[in-house]
mmCIF file of N, CA and C in Angstrom:
data_model
loop_
_atom_site.group_PDB
_atom_site.id
_atom_site.type_symbol
_atom_site.label_atom_id
_atom_site.label_comp_id
_atom_site.label_asym_id
_atom_site.label_seq_id
_atom_site.Cartn_x
_atom_site.Cartn_y
_atom_site.Cartn_z
ATOM 1 N N MET A 1 -10.673 12.386 -37.413
ATOM 2 C CA MET A 1 -9.921 11.512 -36.709
ATOM 3 C C MET A 1 -10.994 10.327 -36.370
ATOM 4 N N GLY A 2 -10.511 8.838 -36.512
ATOM 5 C CA GLY A 2 -11.437 7.869 -36.532
ATOM 6 C C GLY A 2 -11.431 7.161 -35.137
ATOM 7 N N PRO A 3 -12.175 6.469 -34.638
ATOM 8 C CA PRO A 3 -12.171 5.677 -33.444
ATOM 9 C C PRO A 3 -10.825 5.320 -33.099
ATOM 10 N N GLY A 4 -10.105 4.424 -34.150
ATOM 11 C CA GLY A 4 -9.134 3.844 -34.098
ATOM 12 C C GLY A 4 -7.945 4.748 -33.610
ATOM 13 N N HIS A 5 -7.993 5.800 -34.408
ATOM 14 C CA HIS A 5 -6.869 7.084 -34.181
ATOM 15 C C HIS A 5 -7.134 7.643 -32.762
ATOM 16 N N ARG A 6 -8.407 7.856 -32.326
ATOM 17 C CA ARG A 6 -8.422 8.344 -30.827
ATOM 18 C C ARG A 6 -8.014 7.459 -29.767
ATOM 19 N N ARG A 7 -8.155 6.207 -29.979
ATOM 20 C CA ARG A 7 -7.849 5.093 -29.216
ATOM 21 C C ARG A 7 -6.083 5.264 -29.059
ATOM 22 N N ASP A 8 -5.665 5.512 -30.265
ATOM 23 C CA ASP A 8 -4.041 5.123 -30.354
ATOM 24 C C ASP A 8 -3.574 6.392 -29.558
ATOM 25 N N THR A 9 -4.118 7.767 -29.956
ATOM 26 C CA THR A 9 -3.824 9.023 -29.260
ATOM 27 C C THR A 9 -3.963 8.570 -27.974
ATOM 28 N N LEU A 10 -5.290 8.205 -27.316
ATOM 29 C CA LEU A 10 -5.140 8.371 -25.797
ATOM 30 C C LEU A 10 -4.247 7.193 -25.157
ATOM 31 N N ASP A 11 -3.850 6.236 -25.914
ATOM 32 C CA ASP A 11 -3.118 5.316 -25.396
ATOM 33 C C ASP A 11 -1.695 5.749 -25.245
ATOM 34 N N ASP A 12 -1.206 6.591 -26.358
ATOM 35 C CA ASP A 12 0.058 7.173 -26.308
ATOM 36 C C ASP A 12 -0.008 8.381 -25.048
ATOM 37 N N LEU A 13 -0.764 9.087 -24.953
ATOM 38 C CA LEU A 13 -0.918 10.021 -24.119
ATOM 39 C C LEU A 13 -0.611 9.333 -22.679
ATOM 40 N N ILE A 14 -1.536 8.650 -22.474
ATOM 41 C CA ILE A 14 -1.533 7.686 -20.930
ATOM 42 C C ILE A 14 -0.423 6.850 -20.705
ATOM 43 N N GLY A 15 0.292 6.354 -21.967
ATOM 44 C CA GLY A 15 1.498 5.467 -21.778
ATOM 45 C C GLY A 15 2.547 6.628 -21.333
ATOM 46 N N ASP A 16 2.811 7.878 -21.739
ATOM 47 C CA ASP A 16 3.718 8.771 -21.530
ATOM 48 C C ASP A 16 3.478 9.246 -20.245
ATOM 49 N N HIS A 17 2.367 9.535 -19.886
ATOM 50 C CA HIS A 17 1.986 9.951 -18.498
ATOM 51 C C HIS A 17 2.696 8.874 -17.481
ATOM 52 N N ASN A 18 2.301 7.581 -17.661
ATOM 53 C CA ASN A 18 2.778 6.743 -16.900
ATOM 54 C C ASN A 18 4.198 6.372 -16.760
ATOM 55 N N TRP A 19 4.809 6.510 -18.126
ATOM 56 C CA TRP A 19 6.317 6.397 -18.068
ATOM 57 C C TRP A 19 6.879 7.447 -17.227
ATOM 58 N N LYS A 20 6.478 8.695 -17.499
ATOM 59 C CA LYS A 20 7.076 9.891 -16.530
ATOM 60 C C LYS A 20 6.929 9.555 -15.113
ATOM 61 N N LYS A 21 5.693 9.335 -14.660
ATOM 62 C CA LYS A 21 5.581 8.726 -13.412
ATOM 63 C C LYS A 21 6.196 7.568 -12.702
ATOM 64 N N VAL A 22 6.682 6.571 -13.526
ATOM 65 C CA VAL A 22 7.477 5.550 -13.005
ATOM 66 C C VAL A 22 8.981 5.954 -13.176
ATOM 67 N N VAL A 23 9.470 6.695 -14.229
ATOM 68 C CA VAL A 23 10.893 7.361 -13.934
ATOM 69 C C VAL A 23 11.178 8.230 -12.926
ATOM 70 N N GLY A 24 9.995 9.174 -12.506
ATOM 71 C CA GLY A 24 10.212 10.119 -11.445
ATOM 72 C C GLY A 24 10.004 9.591 -10.131
ATOM 73 N N MET A 25 9.581 8.238 -10.008
ATOM 74 C CA MET A 25 9.536 7.473 -8.697
ATOM 75 C C MET A 25 10.720 7.553 -7.774
ATOM 76 N N GLY A 26 11.805 7.321 -8.661
ATOM 77 C CA GLY A 26 13.216 6.997 -7.471
ATOM 78 C C GLY A 26 13.138 8.505 -6.906
ATOM 79 N N ALA A 27 13.101 9.764 -7.314
ATOM 80 C CA ALA A 27 13.307 10.901 -6.804
ATOM 81 C C ALA A 27 12.006 11.116 -5.909
ATOM 82 N N ALA A 28 10.894 10.738 -5.984
ATOM 83 C CA ALA A 28 10.035 10.887 -5.104
ATOM 84 C C ALA A 28 10.206 10.031 -3.948
ATOM 85 N N ILE A 29 10.550 9.133 -4.393
ATOM 86 C CA ILE A 29 10.914 8.116 -3.137
ATOM 87 C C ILE A 29 11.977 8.636 -1.956
ATOM 88 N N LEU A 30 12.930 9.282 -2.660
ATOM 89 C CA LEU A 30 14.287 9.731 -2.022
ATOM 90 C C LEU A 30 13.734 10.776 -1.221
ATOM 91 N N ARG A 31 13.013 11.829 -1.662
ATOM 92 C CA ARG A 31 12.347 12.980 -1.204
ATOM 93 C C ARG A 31 11.556 12.413 0.148
ATOM 94 N N LYS A 32 10.883 11.538 -0.240
ATOM 95 C CA LYS A 32 9.753 11.269 0.967
ATOM 96 C C LYS A 32 10.669 10.535 2.031
ATOM 97 N N LEU A 33 11.795 9.781 1.900
ATOM 98 C CA LEU A 33 12.452 9.059 2.760
ATOM 99 C C LEU A 33 13.212 10.182 3.505
ATOM 100 N N THR A 34 13.740 11.102 2.847
ATOM 101 C CA THR A 34 14.508 12.314 3.406
ATOM 102 C C THR A 34 13.944 12.958 4.330
ATOM 103 N N GLU A 35 12.525 13.034 4.281
ATOM 104 C CA GLU A 35 11.803 13.499 5.148
ATOM 105 C C GLU A 35 11.130 12.804 6.364
ATOM 106 N N ALA A 36 11.215 11.633 5.845
ATOM 107 C CA ALA A 36 10.538 10.664 6.989
ATOM 108 C C ALA A 36 11.629 10.254 8.120
ATOM 109 N N VAL A 37 12.885 10.004 7.655
ATOM 110 C CA VAL A 37 13.845 9.633 8.729
ATOM 111 C C VAL A 37 13.931 10.472 9.725
ATOM 112 N N PRO A 38 14.172 11.748 9.557
ATOM 113 C CA PRO A 38 13.987 12.588 10.924
ATOM 114 C C PRO A 38 12.740 12.722 11.633
ATOM 115 N N GLU A 39 11.831 12.584 11.057
ATOM 116 C CA GLU A 39 10.368 12.490 11.671
ATOM 117 C C GLU A 39 10.250 11.261 12.425
ATOM 118 N N ARG A 40 10.895 10.327 12.125
ATOM 119 C CA ARG A 40 10.858 8.808 12.638
ATOM 120 C C ARG A 40 11.546 9.310 13.922
ATOM 121 N N ASN A 41 12.786 9.876 13.996
ATOM 122 C CA ASN A 41 13.524 10.165 15.002
ATOM 123 C C ASN A 41 12.948 10.774 15.985
ATOM 124 N N GLU A 42 12.128 12.231 15.547
ATOM 125 C CA GLU A 42 11.484 12.783 16.473
ATOM 126 C C GLU A 42 10.242 11.765 17.205
ATOM 127 N N HIS A 43 9.739 10.861 16.576
ATOM 128 C CA HIS A 43 8.742 10.111 17.124
ATOM 129 C C HIS A 43 9.209 9.178 18.073
ATOM 130 N N LEU A 44 10.437 8.599 17.951
ATOM 131 C CA LEU A 44 10.932 7.855 18.739
ATOM 132 C C LEU A 44 11.271 8.610 20.059
ATOM 133 N N GLU A 45 11.827 9.617 19.921
ATOM 134 C CA GLU A 45 12.296 10.605 21.076
ATOM 135 C C GLU A 45 10.916 10.818 21.886
ATOM 136 N N ASP A 46 9.869 11.004 21.215
ATOM 137 C CA ASP A 46 8.530 11.168 22.017
ATOM 138 C C ASP A 46 8.070 10.237 22.557
ATOM 139 N N LEU A 47 8.348 8.903 22.011
ATOM 140 C CA LEU A 47 7.871 7.790 22.618
ATOM 141 C C LEU A 47 8.784 7.353 23.816
ATOM 142 N N HIS A 48 9.949 7.477 23.664
ATOM 143 C CA HIS A 48 10.760 7.343 24.766
ATOM 144 C C HIS A 48 10.519 8.221 26.189
ATOM 145 N N GLU A 49 10.097 9.630 25.677
ATOM 146 C CA GLU A 49 9.765 10.252 26.782
ATOM 147 C C GLU A 49 8.385 10.115 27.607
ATOM 148 N N PHE A 50 7.595 9.547 26.527
ATOM 149 C CA PHE A 50 6.248 9.051 27.035
ATOM 150 C C PHE A 50 6.359 8.028 27.943
ATOM 151 N N LYS A 51 7.350 7.043 27.377
ATOM 152 C CA LYS A 51 7.336 5.744 28.203
ATOM 153 C C LYS A 51 7.913 6.163 29.618
ATOM 154 N N SER A 52 8.989 6.839 29.767
ATOM 155 C CA SER A 52 9.638 7.320 31.074
ATOM 156 C C SER A 52 8.664 7.950 31.584
ATOM 157 N N SER A 53 8.040 8.795 31.498
ATOM 158 C CA SER A 53 6.993 9.488 32.185
ATOM 159 C C SER A 53 6.014 8.584 32.925
ATOM 160 N N LEU A 54 5.596 7.403 32.205
ATOM 161 C CA LEU A 54 4.917 6.307 32.607
ATOM 162 C C LEU A 54 5.302 5.343 33.635
ATOM 163 N N VAL A 55 6.564 5.231 33.582
ATOM 164 C CA VAL A 55 7.218 4.230 34.454
ATOM 165 C C VAL A 55 7.248 4.413 35.683
ATOM 166 N N GLY A 56 7.453 5.668 36.118
ATOM 167 C CA GLY A 56 7.575 6.080 37.637
ATOM 168 C C GLY A 56 6.002 6.184 38.205
ATOM 169 N N ARG A 57 5.012 6.518 37.705
ATOM 170 C CA ARG A 57 3.821 6.557 38.019
ATOM 171 C C ARG A 57 2.929 5.245 37.974
ATOM 172 N N TYR A 58 3.135 4.547 37.023
ATOM 173 C CA TYR A 58 2.280 3.477 36.713
ATOM 174 C C TYR A 58 3.071 2.186 36.515
ATOM 175 N N GLU A 59 4.055 1.886 37.150
ATOM 176 C CA GLU A 59 4.869 0.861 36.727
ATOM 177 C C GLU A 59 4.063 -0.667 36.852
ATOM 178 N N GLU A 60 3.349 -0.682 38.123
ATOM 179 C CA GLU A 60 2.608 -2.031 38.529
ATOM 180 C C GLU A 60 1.567 -2.115 37.418
ATOM 181 N N ILE A 61 0.895 -1.283 37.047
ATOM 182 C CA ILE A 61 -0.222 -1.439 35.966
ATOM 183 C C ILE A 61 0.762 -1.859 34.673
ATOM 184 N N LEU A 62 1.730 -1.172 34.173
ATOM 185 C CA LEU A 62 2.381 -1.500 32.958
ATOM 186 C C LEU A 62 2.792 -2.777 32.874
ATOM 187 N N SER A 63 3.532 -3.148 34.058
ATOM 188 C CA SER A 63 3.767 -4.603 34.296
ATOM 189 C C SER A 63 2.896 -5.856 34.026
ATOM 190 N N THR A 64 1.565 -5.619 34.519
ATOM 191 C CA THR A 64 0.513 -6.429 34.452
ATOM 192 C C THR A 64 0.032 -6.303 32.932
ATOM 193 N N TRP A 65 0.132 -5.113 32.438
ATOM 194 C CA TRP A 65 -0.282 -5.249 30.860
ATOM 195 C C TRP A 65 0.660 -5.783 30.070
ATOM 196 N N ARG A 66 2.169 -5.706 30.335
ATOM 197 C CA ARG A 66 2.907 -6.563 29.481
ATOM 198 C C ARG A 66 2.602 -8.023 29.606
ATOM 199 N N GLU A 67 2.310 -8.372 30.836
ATOM 200 C CA GLU A 67 2.279 -9.808 30.873
ATOM 201 C C GLU A 67 1.133 -10.273 30.130
ATOM 202 N N GLN A 68 -0.063 -9.421 30.253
ATOM 203 C CA GLN A 68 -1.492 -9.798 29.306
ATOM 204 C C GLN A 68 -1.020 -9.976 27.904
ATOM 205 N N VAL A 69 -0.198 -8.856 27.432
ATOM 206 C CA VAL A 69 -0.108 -8.927 26.074
ATOM 207 C C VAL A 69 0.717 -10.273 25.809
ATOM 208 N N LYS A 70 1.863 -10.690 26.356
ATOM 209 C CA LYS A 70 2.799 -11.600 26.009
ATOM 210 C C LYS A 70 1.895 -12.746 26.316
ATOM 211 N N ALA A 71 0.961 -12.948 27.152
ATOM 212 C CA ALA A 71 0.004 -14.039 27.533
ATOM 213 C C ALA A 71 -0.827 -14.029 26.041
ATOM 214 N N TRP A 72 -1.329 -13.203 25.525
ATOM 215 C CA TRP A 72 -2.214 -13.088 24.529
ATOM 216 C C TRP A 72 -1.610 -13.447 23.201
ATOM 217 N N GLU A 73 -0.246 -12.944 23.201
ATOM 218 C CA GLU A 73 0.444 -13.072 21.904
ATOM 219 C C GLU A 73 0.649 -14.446 21.876
ATOM 220 N N ASN A 74 1.010 -15.334 22.892
ATOM 221 C CA ASN A 74 1.290 -16.741 23.061
ATOM 222 C C ASN A 74 0.054 -17.324 22.629
ATOM 223 N N ASP A 75 -1.068 -16.952 23.201
ATOM 224 C CA ASP A 75 -2.426 -17.777 23.361
ATOM 225 C C ASP A 75 -3.484 -16.972 22.870
ATOM 226 N N MET A 76 -3.918 -16.677 21.450
ATOM 227 C CA MET A 76 -4.905 -15.793 21.207
ATOM 228 C C MET A 76 -6.410 -16.082 21.598
ATOM 229 N N SER A 77 -6.414 -17.022 22.574
ATOM 230 C CA SER A 77 -7.803 -17.578 23.071
ATOM 231 C C SER A 77 -7.882 -16.551 24.505
ATOM 232 N N GLN A 78 -6.514 -16.017 24.804
ATOM 233 C CA GLN A 78 -6.565 -14.925 26.115
ATOM 234 C C GLN A 78 -7.340 -13.566 25.824
ATOM 235 N N PRO A 79 -7.717 -13.148 26.656
ATOM 236 C CA PRO A 79 -8.265 -11.719 26.490
ATOM 237 C C PRO A 79 -7.660 -10.826 25.750
ATOM 238 N N ASN A 80 -8.060 -10.093 24.771
ATOM 239 C CA ASN A 80 -6.978 -9.300 24.152
ATOM 240 C C ASN A 80 -6.753 -8.027 24.918
ATOM 241 N N PRO A 81 -5.618 -7.585 25.085
ATOM 242 C CA PRO A 81 -5.484 -6.270 26.059
ATOM 243 C C PRO A 81 -5.515 -5.195 25.261
ATOM 244 N N PHE A 82 -5.435 -5.244 23.984
ATOM 245 C CA PHE A 82 -5.665 -3.917 23.362
ATOM 246 C C PHE A 82 -7.216 -3.521 23.159
ATOM 247 N N GLU A 83 -8.300 -4.519 23.417
ATOM 248 C CA GLU A 83 -9.462 -3.931 23.356
ATOM 249 C C GLU A 83 -9.935 -3.029 24.723
ATOM 250 N N ILE A 84 -10.575 -2.177 24.462
ATOM 251 C CA ILE A 84 -11.097 -1.448 25.850
ATOM 252 C C ILE A 84 -12.344 -2.220 26.369
ATOM 253 N N LYS A 85 -12.033 -2.402 27.759
ATOM 254 C CA LYS A 85 -13.258 -2.919 28.266
ATOM 255 C C LYS A 85 -14.097 -1.779 29.096
ATOM 256 N N SER A 86 -15.695 -1.989 28.730
ATOM 257 C CA SER A 86 -16.549 -1.136 29.209
ATOM 258 C C SER A 86 -17.486 -1.753 30.339
ATOM 259 N N ASN A 87 -17.610 -0.940 31.449
ATOM 260 C CA ASN A 87 -18.530 -1.336 32.402
ATOM 261 C C ASN A 87 -20.152 -0.846 31.794
ATOM 262 N N CYS A 88 -20.390 -0.508 30.865
ATOM 263 C CA CYS A 88 -21.812 0.305 30.304
ATOM 264 C C CYS A 88 -22.535 -0.965 29.912
ATOM 265 N N ALA A 89 -23.672 -0.779 30.132
ATOM 266 C CA ALA A 89 -24.712 -1.887 29.672
ATOM 267 C C ALA A 89 -25.299 -1.474 28.626
#
């Protein structure tokens, strides 16, 4: 086997592997999407439960934070409400 034949063989093998991967992408994406949708719904339920538990106890803090977020989104020179402020020196 000469160097040219070796390269052609490797190109054929790699090309075949890539072709099979591309052909199988549809099934892989469908499988992942089928798994992801129910998980998304579970996460949304957890988020709504978490939000509702915060509203009763921290409504004033939450409304202040929402105002800070809106102000920061409108003007990025405002303090970033997503950064943790520390009093440590």
